[in-house]
mmCIF file of C-alpha atoms and ligand atoms in Angstrom:
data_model
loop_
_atom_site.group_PDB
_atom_site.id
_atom_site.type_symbol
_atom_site.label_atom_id
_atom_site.label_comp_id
_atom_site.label_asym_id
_atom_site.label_seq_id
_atom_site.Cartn_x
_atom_site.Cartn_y
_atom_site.Cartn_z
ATOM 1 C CA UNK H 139 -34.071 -2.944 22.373
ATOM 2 C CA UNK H 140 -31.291 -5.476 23.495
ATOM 3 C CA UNK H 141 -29.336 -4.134 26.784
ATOM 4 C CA UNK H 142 -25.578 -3.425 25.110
ATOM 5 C CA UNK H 143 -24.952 0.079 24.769
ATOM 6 C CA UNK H 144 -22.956 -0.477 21.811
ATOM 7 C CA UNK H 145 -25.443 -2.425 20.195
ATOM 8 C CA UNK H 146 -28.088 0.031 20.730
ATOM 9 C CA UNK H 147 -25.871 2.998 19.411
ATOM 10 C CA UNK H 148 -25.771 0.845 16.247
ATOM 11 C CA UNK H 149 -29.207 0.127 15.940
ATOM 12 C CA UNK H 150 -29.972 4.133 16.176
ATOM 13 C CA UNK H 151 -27.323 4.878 13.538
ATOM 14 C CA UNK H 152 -28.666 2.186 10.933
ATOM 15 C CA UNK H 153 -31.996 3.286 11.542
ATOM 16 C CA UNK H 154 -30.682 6.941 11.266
ATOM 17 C CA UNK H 155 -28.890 5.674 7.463
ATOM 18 C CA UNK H 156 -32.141 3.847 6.553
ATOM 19 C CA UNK H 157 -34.222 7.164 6.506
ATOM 20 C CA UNK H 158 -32.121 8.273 3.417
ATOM 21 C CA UNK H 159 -31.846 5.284 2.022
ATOM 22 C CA UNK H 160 -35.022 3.144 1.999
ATOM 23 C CA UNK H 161 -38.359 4.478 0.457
ATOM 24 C CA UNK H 162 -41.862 4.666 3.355
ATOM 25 C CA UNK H 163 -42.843 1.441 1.313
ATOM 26 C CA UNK H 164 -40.198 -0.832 2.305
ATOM 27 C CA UNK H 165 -39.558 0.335 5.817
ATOM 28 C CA UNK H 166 -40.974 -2.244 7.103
ATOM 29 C CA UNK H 167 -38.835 -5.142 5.350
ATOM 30 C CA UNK H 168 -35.859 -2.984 6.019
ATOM 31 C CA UNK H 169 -36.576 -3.248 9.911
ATOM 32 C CA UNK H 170 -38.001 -6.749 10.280
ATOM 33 C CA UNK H 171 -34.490 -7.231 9.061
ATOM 34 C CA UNK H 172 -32.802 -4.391 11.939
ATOM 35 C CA UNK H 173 -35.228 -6.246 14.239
ATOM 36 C CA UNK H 174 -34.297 -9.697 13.130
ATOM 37 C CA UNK H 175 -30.361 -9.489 14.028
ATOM 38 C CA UNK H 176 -30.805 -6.759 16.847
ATOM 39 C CA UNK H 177 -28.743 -8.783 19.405
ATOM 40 C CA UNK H 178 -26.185 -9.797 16.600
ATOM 41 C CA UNK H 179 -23.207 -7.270 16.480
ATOM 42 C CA UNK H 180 -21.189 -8.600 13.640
ATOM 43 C CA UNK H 181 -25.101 -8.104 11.352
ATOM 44 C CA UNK H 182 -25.536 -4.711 12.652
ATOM 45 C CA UNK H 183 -21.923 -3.571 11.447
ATOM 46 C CA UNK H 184 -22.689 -5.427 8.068
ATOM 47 C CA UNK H 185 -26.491 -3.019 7.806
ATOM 48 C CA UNK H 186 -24.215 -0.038 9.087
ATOM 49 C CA UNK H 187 -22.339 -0.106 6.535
ATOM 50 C CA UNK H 188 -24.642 -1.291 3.355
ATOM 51 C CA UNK H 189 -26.773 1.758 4.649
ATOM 52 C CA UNK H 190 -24.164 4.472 5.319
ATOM 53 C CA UNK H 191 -22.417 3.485 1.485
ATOM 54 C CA UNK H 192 -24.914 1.882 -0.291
ATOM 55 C CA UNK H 193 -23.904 0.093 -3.043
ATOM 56 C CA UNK H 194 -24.049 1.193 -6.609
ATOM 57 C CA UNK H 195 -26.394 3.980 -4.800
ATOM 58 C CA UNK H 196 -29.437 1.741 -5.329
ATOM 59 C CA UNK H 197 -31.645 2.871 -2.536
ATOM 60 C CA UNK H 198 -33.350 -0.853 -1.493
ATOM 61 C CA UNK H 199 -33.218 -2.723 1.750
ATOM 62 C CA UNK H 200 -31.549 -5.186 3.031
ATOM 63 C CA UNK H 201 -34.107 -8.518 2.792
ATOM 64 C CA UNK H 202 -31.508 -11.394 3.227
ATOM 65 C CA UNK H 203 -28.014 -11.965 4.700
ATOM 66 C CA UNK H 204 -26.487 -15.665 4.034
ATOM 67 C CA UNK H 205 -23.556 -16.600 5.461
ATOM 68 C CA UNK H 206 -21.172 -18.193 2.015
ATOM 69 C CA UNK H 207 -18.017 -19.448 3.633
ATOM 70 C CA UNK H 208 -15.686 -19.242 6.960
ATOM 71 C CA UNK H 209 -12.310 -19.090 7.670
ATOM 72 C CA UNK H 210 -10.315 -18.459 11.426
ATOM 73 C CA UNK H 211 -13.370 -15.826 12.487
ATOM 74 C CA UNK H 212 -13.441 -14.139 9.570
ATOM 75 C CA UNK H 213 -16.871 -14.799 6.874
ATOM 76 C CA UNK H 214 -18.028 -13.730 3.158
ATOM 77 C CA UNK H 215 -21.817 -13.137 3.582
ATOM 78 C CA UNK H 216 -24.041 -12.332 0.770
ATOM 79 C CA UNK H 217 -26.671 -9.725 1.633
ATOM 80 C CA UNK H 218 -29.773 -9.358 -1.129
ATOM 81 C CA UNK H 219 -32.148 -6.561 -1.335
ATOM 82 C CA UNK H 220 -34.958 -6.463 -4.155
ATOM 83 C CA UNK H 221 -33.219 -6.719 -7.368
ATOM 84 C CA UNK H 222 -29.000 -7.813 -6.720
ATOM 85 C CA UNK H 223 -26.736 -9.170 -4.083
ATOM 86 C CA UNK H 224 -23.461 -8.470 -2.696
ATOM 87 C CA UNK H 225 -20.830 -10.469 -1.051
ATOM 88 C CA UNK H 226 -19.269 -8.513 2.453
ATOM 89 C CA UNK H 227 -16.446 -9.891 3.973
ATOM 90 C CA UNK H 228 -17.006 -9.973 7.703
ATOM 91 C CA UNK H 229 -14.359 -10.342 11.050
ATOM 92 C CA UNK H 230 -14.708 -9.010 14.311
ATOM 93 C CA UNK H 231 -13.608 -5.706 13.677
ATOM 94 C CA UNK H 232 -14.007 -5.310 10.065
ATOM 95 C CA UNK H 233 -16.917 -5.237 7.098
ATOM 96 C CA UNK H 234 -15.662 -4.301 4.128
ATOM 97 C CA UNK H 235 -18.027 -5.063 0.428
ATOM 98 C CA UNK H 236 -16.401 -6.932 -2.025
ATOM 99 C CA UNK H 237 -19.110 -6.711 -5.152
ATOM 100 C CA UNK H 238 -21.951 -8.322 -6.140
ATOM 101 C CA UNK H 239 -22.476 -11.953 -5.577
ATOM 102 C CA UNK H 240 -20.824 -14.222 -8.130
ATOM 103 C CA UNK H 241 -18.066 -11.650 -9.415
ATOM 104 C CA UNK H 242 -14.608 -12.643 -9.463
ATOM 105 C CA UNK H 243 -12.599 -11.959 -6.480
ATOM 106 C CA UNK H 244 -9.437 -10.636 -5.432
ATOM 107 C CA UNK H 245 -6.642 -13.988 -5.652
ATOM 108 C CA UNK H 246 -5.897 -12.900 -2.155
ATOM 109 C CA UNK H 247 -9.325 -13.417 -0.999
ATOM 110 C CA UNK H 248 -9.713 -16.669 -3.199
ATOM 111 C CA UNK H 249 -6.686 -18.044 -1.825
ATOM 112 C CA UNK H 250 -7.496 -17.197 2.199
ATOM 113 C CA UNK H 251 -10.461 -19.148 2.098
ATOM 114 C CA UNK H 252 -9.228 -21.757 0.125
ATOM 115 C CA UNK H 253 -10.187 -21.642 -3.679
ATOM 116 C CA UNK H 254 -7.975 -22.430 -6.454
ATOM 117 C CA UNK H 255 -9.725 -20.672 -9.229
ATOM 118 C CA UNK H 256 -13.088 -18.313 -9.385
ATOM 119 C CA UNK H 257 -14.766 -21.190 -11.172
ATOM 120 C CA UNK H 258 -13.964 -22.979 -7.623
ATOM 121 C CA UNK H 259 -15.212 -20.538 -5.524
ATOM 122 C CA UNK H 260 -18.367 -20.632 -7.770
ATOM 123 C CA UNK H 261 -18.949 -23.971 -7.353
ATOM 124 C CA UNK H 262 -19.844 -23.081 -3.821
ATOM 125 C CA UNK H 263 -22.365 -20.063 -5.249
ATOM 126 C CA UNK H 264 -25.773 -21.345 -4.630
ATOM 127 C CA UNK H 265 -28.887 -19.984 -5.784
ATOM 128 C CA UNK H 266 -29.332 -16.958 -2.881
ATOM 129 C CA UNK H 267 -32.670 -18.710 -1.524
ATOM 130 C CA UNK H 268 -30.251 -21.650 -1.021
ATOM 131 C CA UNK H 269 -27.921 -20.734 0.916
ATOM 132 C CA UNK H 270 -28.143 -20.518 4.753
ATOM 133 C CA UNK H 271 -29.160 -17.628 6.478
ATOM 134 C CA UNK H 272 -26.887 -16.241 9.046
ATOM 135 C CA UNK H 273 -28.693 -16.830 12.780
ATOM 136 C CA UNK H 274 -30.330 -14.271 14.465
ATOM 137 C CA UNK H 275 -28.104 -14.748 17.602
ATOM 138 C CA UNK H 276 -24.740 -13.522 18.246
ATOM 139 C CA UNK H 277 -21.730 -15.223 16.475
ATOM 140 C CA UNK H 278 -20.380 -18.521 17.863
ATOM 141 C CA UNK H 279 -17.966 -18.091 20.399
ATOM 142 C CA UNK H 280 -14.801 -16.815 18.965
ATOM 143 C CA UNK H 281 -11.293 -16.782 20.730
ATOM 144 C CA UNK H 282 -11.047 -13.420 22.598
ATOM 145 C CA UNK H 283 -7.706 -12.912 21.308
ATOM 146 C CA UNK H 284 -7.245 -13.943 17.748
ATOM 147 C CA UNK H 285 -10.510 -14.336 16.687
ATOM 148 C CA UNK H 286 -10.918 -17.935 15.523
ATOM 149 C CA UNK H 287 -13.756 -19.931 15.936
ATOM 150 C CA UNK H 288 -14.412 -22.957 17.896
ATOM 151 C CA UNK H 289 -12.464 -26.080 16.277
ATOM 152 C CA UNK H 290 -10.543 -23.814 14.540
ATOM 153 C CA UNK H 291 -6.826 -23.396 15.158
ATOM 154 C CA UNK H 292 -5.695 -20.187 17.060
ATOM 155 C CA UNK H 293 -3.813 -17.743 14.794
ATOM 156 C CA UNK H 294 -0.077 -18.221 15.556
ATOM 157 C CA UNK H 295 1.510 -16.448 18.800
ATOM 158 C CA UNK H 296 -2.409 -16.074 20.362
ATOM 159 C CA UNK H 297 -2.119 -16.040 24.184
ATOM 160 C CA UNK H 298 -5.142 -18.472 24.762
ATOM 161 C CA UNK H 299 -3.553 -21.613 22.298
ATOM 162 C CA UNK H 300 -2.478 -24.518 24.567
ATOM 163 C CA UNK H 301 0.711 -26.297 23.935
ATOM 164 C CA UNK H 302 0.656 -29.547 23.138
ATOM 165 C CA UNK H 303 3.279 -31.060 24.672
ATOM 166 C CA UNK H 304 3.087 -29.311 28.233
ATOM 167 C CA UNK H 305 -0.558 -28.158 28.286
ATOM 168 C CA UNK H 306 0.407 -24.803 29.328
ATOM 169 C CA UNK H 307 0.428 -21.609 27.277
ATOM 170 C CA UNK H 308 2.163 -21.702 24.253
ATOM 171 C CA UNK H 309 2.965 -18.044 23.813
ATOM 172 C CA UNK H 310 4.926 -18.292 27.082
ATOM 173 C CA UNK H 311 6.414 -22.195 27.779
ATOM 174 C CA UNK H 312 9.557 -23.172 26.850
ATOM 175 C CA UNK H 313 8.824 -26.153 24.682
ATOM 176 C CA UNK H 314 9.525 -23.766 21.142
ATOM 177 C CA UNK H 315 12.764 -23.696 22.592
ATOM 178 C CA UNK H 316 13.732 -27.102 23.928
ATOM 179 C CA UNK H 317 11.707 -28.890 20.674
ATOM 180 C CA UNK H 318 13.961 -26.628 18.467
ATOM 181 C CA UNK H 319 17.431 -27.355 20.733
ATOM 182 C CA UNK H 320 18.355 -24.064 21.102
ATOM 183 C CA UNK H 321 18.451 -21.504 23.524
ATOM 184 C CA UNK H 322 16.895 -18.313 21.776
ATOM 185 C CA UNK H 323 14.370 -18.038 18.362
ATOM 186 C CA UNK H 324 15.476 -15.109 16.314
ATOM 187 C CA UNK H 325 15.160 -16.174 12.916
ATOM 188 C CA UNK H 326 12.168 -16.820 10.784
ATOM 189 C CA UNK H 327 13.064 -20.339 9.992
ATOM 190 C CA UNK H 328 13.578 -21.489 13.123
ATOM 191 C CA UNK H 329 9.595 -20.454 13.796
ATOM 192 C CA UNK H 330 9.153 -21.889 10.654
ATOM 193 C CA UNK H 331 10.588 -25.254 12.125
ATOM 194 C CA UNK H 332 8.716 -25.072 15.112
ATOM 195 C CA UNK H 333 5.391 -24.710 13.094
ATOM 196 C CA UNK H 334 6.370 -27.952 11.374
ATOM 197 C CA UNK H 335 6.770 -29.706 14.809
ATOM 198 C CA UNK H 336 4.173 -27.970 16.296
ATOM 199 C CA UNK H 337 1.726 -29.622 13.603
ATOM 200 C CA UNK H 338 3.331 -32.974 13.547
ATOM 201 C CA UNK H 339 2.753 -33.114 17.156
ATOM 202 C CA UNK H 340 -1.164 -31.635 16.548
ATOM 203 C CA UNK H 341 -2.332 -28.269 17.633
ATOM 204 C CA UNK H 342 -4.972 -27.956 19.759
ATOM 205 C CA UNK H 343 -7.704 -25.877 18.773
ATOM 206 C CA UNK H 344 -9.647 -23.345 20.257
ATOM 207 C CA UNK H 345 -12.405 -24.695 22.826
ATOM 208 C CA UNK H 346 -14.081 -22.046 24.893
ATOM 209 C CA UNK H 347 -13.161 -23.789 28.091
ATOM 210 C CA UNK H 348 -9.564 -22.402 27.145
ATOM 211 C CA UNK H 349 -10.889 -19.055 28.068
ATOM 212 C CA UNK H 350 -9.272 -18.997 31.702
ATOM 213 C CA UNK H 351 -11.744 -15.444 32.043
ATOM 214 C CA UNK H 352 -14.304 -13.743 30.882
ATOM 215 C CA UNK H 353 -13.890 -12.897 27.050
ATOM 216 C CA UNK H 354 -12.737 -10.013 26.499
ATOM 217 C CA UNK H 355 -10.674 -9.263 29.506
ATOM 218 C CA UNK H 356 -8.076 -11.220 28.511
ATOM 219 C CA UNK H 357 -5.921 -8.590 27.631
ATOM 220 C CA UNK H 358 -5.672 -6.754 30.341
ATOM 221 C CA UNK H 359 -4.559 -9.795 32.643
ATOM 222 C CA UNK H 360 -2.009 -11.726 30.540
ATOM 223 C CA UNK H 361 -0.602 -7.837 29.324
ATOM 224 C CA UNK H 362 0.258 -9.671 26.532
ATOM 225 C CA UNK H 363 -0.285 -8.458 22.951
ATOM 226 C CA UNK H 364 0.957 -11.543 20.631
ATOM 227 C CA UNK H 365 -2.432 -11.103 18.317
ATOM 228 C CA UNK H 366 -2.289 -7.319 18.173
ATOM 229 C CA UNK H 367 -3.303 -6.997 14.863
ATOM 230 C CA UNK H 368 -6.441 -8.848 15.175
ATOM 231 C CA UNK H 369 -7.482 -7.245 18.617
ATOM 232 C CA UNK H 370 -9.834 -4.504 18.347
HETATM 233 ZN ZN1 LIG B 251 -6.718 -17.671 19.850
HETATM 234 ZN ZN1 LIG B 252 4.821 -26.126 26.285
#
């Protein structure tokens, strides 16, 4: 069992949802997979909830879980079981199942990671065998406060983002303001202006050595809440 309370409490609530779902027979695929991703709390959610809602009420388990595409901390995986497989989407605080693999997609979803057109996002629909297998291991590091991932760009206003022209913090310097040549922001274009100059000049993206603590405790020092809506 790994150490993390949390992650343990998840583990006995899958296992709790597998009872009802998955037949004596395939148990044991069903927990090779638990067992498999028992350190990996982003997986666990992903089982949680295939097990607590299954799907189309087929009662299989979960054999598979393939990671399709990323975006800024947030993933579509495909999880199979014995006879169909469905795509999740994935962040840090959120699994929610979109349908079964290969189905056309919200335009919203289609858009955020970058397709034009469901034939696009097709293209990138590999045979299930084919497509790699999320690791075992927790997620790559991720930004404590906005949830990108490394060599991504922060989301905009996170507290951890570096500015580029005076290396501080760019939720706090003063560089929005003397870039834009004016003494206070309070319209949207003006940020939209700043974005513009802030990309000319090249945004930094997030390394973990930006991490000035701990992740995770972040919060709580800076008392600042620019990513709110991505924090958990
Ligand atoms: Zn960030
Ligand atoms: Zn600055």
């Amino acid at each position: 069992m790994p150490e993390n309370k949390e992650l343990q409490q998840l583990i006995s609530e899958i296992k709790l949802f597998m009872k009802y779902a998955v037949s004596d027979a395939q148990m044991g695929a069903a927990e090779a997979v638990l067992h498999k991703y028992r350190n990996n709390s982003r997986i666990l959610n992903l089982l949680r909830e295939y097990y607590l809602a299954l799907p189309d009420a087929r009662e299989e388990p979960v054999l598979r879980i393939a990671k399709l595409v990323q975006h800024q901390g947030v993933s579509l995986l495909v999880v199979t079981t014995s006879s169909v497989s469905y795509v999740y989407v994935s962040s840090a605080q959120q699994i929610v199942l979109l349908g079964e693999y290969r189905a056309e997609l919200e335009p919203e979803v289609l858009e955020y990671f970058g397709f034009d057109s469901h034939e696009d996002f097709l293209k990138i629909c590999l045979p299930v065998g084919d497509l790699e297998e999320c690791v075992p291991g927790s997620e790559p590091t991720i930004c404590p406060a906005c949830g990108v991932s490394e060599g991504e760009y922060h989301l905009l206003g996170c507290s951890i983002e570096i500015c580029p022209w005076c290396e501080g913090q760019l939720s706090k310097c003063n560089c929005r303001f003397e870039q834009l040549e004016v003494d206070a922001i309070d319209e949207e274009e003006q940020l939209e202006e700043f974005v513009d100059l802030l990309t000319a000049k090249g945004r930094i993206p997030f390394e973990q050595e930006q991490v000035p603590f701990y992740p995770g405790t972040s919060r709580g020092l800076d008392g600042d809440d620019t990513a709110g809506e991505l924090e958990q």
